[in-house]
mmCIF file of N, CA and C and ligand atoms in Angstrom:
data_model
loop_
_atom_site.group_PDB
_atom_site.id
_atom_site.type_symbol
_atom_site.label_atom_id
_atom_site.label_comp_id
_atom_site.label_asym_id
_atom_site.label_seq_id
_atom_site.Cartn_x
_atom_site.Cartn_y
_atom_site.Cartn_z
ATOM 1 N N UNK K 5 -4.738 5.077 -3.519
ATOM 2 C CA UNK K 5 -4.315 4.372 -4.711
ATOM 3 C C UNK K 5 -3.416 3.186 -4.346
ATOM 4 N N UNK K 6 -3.792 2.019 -4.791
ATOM 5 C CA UNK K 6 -3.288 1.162 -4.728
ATOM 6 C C UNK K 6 -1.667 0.843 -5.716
ATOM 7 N N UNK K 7 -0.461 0.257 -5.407
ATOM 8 C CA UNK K 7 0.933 0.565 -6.178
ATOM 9 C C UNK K 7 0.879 -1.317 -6.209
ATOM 10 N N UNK K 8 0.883 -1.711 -7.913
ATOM 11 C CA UNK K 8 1.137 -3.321 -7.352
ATOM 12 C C UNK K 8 2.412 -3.422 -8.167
ATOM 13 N N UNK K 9 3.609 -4.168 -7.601
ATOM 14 C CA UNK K 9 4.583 -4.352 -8.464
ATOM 15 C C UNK K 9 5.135 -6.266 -7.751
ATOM 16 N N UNK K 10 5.658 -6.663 -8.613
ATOM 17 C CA UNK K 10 5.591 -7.945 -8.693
ATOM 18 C C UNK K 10 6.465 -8.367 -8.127
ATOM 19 N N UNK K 11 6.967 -9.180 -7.507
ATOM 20 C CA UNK K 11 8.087 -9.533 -6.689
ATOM 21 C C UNK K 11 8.675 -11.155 -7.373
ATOM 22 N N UNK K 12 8.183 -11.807 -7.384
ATOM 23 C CA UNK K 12 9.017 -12.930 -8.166
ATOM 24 C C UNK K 12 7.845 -13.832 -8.596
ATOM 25 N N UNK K 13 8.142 -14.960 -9.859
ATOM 26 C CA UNK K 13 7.298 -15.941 -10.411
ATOM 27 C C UNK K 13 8.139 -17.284 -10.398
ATOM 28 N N UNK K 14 7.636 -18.188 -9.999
ATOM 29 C CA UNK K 14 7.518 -19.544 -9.815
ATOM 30 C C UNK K 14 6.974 -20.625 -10.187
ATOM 31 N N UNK K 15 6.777 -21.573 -10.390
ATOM 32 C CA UNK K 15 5.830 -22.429 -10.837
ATOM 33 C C UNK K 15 4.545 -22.672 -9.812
ATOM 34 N N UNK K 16 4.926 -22.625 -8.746
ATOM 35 C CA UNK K 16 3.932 -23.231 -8.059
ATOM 36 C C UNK K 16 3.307 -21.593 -7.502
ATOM 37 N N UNK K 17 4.326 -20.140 -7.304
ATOM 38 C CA UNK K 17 3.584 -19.152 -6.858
ATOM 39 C C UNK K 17 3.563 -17.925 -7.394
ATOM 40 N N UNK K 18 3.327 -16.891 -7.523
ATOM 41 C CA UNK K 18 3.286 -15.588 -8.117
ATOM 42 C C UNK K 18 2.836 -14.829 -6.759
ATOM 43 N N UNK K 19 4.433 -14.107 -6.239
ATOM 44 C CA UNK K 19 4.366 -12.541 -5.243
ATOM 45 C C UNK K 19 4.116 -11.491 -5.749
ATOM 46 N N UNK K 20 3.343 -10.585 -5.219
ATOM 47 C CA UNK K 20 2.937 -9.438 -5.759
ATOM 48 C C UNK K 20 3.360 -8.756 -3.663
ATOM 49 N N UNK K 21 3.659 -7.353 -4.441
ATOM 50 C CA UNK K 21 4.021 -6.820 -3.162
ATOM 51 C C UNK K 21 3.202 -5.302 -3.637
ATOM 52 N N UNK K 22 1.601 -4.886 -2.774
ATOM 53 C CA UNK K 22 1.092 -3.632 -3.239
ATOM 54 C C UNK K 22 0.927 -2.595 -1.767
ATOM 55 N N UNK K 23 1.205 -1.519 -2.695
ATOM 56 C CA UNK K 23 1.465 -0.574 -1.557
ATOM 57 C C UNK K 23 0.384 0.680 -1.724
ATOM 58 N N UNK K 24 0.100 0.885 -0.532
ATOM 59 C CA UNK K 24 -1.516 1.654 -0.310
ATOM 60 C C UNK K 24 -0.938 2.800 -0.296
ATOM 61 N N UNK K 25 -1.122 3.944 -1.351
ATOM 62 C CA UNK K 25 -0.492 5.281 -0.887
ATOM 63 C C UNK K 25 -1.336 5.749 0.203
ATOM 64 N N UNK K 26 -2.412 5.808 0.058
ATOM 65 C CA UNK K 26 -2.958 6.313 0.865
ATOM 66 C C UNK K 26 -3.031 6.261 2.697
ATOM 67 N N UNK K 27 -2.409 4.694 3.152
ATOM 68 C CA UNK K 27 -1.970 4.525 4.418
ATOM 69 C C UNK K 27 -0.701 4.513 4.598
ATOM 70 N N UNK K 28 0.390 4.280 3.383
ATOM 71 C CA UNK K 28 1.854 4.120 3.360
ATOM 72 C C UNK K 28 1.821 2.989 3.733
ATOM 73 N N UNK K 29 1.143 1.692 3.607
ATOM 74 C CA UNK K 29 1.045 0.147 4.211
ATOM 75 C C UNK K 29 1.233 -0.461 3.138
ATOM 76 N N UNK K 30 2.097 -1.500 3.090
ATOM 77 C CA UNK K 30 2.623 -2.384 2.372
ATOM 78 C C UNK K 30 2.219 -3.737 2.485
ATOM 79 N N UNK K 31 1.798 -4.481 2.034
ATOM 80 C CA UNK K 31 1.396 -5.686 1.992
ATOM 81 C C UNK K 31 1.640 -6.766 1.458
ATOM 82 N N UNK K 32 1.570 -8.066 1.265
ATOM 83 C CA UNK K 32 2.242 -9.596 0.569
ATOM 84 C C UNK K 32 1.149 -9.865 -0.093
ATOM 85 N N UNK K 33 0.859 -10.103 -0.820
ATOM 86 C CA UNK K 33 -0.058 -10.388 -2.039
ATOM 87 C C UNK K 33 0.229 -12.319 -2.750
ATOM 88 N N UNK K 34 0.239 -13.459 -2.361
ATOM 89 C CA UNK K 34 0.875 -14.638 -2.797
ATOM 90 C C UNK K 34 -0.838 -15.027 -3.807
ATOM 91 N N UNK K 35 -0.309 -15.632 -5.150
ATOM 92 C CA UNK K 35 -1.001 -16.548 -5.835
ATOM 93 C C UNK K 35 -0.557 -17.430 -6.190
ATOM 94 N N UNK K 36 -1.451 -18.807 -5.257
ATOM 95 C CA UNK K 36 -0.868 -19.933 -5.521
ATOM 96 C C UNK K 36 -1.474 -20.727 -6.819
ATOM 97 N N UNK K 37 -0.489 -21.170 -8.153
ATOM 98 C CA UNK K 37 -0.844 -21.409 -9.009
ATOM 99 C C UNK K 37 -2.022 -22.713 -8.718
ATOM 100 N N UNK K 38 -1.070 -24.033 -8.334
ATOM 101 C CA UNK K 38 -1.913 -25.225 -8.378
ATOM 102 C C UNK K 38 -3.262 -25.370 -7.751
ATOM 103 N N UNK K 39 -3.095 -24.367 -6.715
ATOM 104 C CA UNK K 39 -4.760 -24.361 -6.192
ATOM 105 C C UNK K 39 -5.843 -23.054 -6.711
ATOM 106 N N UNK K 40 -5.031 -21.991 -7.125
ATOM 107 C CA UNK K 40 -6.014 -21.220 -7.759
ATOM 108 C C UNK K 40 -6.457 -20.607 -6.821
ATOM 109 N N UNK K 41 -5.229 -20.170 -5.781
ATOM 110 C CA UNK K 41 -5.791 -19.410 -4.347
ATOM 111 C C UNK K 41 -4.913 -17.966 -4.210
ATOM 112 N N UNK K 42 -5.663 -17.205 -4.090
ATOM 113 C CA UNK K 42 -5.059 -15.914 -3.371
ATOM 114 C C UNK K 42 -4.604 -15.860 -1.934
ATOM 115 N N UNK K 43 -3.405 -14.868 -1.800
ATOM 116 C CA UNK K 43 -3.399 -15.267 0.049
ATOM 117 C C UNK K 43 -3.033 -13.402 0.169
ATOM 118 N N UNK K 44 -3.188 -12.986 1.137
ATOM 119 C CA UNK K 44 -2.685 -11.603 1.601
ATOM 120 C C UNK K 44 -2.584 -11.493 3.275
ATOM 121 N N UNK K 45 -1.518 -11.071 3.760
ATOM 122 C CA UNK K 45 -0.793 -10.985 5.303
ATOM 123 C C UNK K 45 -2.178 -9.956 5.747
ATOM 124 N N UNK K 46 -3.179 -9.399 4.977
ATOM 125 C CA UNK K 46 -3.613 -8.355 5.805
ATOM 126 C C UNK K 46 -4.791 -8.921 6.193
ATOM 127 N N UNK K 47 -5.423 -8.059 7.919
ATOM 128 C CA UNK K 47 -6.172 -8.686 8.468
ATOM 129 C C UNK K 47 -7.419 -8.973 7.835
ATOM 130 N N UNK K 48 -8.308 -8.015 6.643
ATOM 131 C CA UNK K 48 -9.031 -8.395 6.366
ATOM 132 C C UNK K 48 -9.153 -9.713 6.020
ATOM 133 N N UNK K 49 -8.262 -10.033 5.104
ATOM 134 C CA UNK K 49 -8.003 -11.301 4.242
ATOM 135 C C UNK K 49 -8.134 -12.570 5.064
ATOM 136 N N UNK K 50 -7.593 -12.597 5.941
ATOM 137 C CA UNK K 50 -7.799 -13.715 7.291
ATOM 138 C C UNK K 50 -9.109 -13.450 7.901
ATOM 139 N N UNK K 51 -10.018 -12.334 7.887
ATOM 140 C CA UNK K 51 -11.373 -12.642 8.882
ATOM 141 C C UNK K 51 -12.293 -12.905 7.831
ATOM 142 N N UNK K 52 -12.221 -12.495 6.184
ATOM 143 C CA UNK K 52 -13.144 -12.453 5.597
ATOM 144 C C UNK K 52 -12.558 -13.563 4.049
ATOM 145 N N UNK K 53 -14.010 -14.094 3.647
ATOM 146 C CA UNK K 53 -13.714 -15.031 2.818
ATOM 147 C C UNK K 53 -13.353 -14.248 1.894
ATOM 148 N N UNK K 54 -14.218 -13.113 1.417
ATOM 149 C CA UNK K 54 -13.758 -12.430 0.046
ATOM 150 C C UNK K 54 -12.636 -11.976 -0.091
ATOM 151 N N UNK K 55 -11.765 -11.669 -1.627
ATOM 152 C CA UNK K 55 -10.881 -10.729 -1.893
ATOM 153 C C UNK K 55 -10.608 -9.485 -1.011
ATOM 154 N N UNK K 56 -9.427 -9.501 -0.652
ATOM 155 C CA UNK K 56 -9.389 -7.683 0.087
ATOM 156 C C UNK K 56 -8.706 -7.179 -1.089
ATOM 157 N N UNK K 57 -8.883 -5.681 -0.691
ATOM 158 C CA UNK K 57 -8.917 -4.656 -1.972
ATOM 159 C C UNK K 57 -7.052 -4.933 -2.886
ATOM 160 N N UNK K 58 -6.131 -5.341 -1.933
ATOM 161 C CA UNK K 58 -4.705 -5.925 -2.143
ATOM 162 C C UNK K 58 -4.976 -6.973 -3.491
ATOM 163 N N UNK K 59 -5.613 -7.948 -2.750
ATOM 164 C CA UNK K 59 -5.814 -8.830 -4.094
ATOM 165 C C UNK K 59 -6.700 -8.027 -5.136
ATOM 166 N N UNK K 60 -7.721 -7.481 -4.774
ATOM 167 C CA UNK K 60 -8.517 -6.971 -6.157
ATOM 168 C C UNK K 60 -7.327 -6.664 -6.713
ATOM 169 N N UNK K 61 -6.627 -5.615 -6.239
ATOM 170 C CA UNK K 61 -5.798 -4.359 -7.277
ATOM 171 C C UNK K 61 -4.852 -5.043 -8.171
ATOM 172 N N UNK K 62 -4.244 -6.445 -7.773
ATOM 173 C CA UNK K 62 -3.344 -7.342 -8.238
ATOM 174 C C UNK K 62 -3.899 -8.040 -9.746
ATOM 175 N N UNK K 63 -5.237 -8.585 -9.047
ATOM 176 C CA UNK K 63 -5.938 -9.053 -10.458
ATOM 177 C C UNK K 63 -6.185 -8.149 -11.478
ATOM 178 N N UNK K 64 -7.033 -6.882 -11.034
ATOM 179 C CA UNK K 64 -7.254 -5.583 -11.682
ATOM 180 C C UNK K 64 -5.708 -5.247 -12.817
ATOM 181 N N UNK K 65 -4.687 -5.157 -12.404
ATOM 182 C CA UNK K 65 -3.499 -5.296 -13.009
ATOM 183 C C UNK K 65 -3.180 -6.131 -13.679
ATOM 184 N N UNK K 66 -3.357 -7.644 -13.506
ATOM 185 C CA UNK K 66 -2.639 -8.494 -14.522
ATOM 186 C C UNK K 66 -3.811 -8.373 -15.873
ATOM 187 N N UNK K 67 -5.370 -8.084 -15.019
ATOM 188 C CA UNK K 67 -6.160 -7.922 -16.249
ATOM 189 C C UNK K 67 -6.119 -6.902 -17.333
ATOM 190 N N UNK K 68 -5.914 -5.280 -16.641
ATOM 191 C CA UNK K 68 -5.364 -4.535 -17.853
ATOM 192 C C UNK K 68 -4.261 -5.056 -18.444
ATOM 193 N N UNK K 69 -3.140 -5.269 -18.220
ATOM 194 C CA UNK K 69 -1.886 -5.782 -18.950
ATOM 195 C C UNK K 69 -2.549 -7.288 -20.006
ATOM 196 N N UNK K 70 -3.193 -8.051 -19.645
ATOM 197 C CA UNK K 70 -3.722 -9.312 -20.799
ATOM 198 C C UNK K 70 -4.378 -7.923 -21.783
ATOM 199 N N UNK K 71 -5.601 -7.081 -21.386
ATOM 200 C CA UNK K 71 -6.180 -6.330 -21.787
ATOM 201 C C UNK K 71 -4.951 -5.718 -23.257
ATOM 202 N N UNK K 72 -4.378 -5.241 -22.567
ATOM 203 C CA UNK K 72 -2.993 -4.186 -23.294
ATOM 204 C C UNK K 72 -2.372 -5.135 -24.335
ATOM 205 N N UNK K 73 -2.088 -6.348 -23.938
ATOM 206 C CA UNK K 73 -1.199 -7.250 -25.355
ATOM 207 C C UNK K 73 -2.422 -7.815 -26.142
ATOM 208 N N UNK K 74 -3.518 -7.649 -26.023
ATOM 209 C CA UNK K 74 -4.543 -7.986 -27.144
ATOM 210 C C UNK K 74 -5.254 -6.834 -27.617
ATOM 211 N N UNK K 75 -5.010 -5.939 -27.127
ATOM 212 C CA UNK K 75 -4.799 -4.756 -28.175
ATOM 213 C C UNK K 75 -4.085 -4.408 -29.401
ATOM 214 N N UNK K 76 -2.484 -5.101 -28.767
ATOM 215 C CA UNK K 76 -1.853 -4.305 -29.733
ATOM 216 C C UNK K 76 -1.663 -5.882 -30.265
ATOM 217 N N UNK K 77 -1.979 -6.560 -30.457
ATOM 218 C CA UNK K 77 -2.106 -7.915 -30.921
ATOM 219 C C UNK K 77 -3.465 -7.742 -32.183
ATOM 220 N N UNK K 78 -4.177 -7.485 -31.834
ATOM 221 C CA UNK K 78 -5.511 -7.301 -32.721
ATOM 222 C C UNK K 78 -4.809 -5.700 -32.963
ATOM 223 N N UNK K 79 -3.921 -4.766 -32.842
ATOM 224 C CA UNK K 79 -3.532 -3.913 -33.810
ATOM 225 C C UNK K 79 -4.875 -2.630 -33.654
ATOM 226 N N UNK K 80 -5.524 -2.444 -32.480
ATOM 227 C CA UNK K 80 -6.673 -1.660 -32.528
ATOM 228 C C UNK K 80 -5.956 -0.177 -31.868
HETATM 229 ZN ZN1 LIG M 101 -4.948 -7.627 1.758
#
């Protein structure tokens, strides 16, 4: 299970810091606003173009939470 909790917001970046229960590995998670880029310290992320599972879980999160205030926004 992936743990994402947010570390600070900026204009230009958004830290996310997620932690793998399952290896006890901690990781840097950076989204850079103006370019619309993900970055993560882990090796996948540097050999491979796609998302590693760090970033999925980050997006996966901010999307339930948009998900969650238009819920209770539309009152369903
Ligand atoms: Zn990663």
């Amino acid at each position: 299970m992936m743990r994402v909790k947010k570390d600070y917001e900026s204009l230009r970046n958004k830290a996310f810091t997620v932690f793998n229960t399952a290896n006890k590995k901690k990781h840097s998670v950076i989204y850079k606003i103006e370019k619309d880029e993900w970055c993560c310290d882990c090796t996948w992320n540097s050999l491979k173009e796609t998302h590693c599972s760090h970033i999925k879980a980050v997006i996966k999160k901010i999307n339930s939470k948009k998900a969650e205030k238009l819920v209770k926004k539309l009152g369903i």
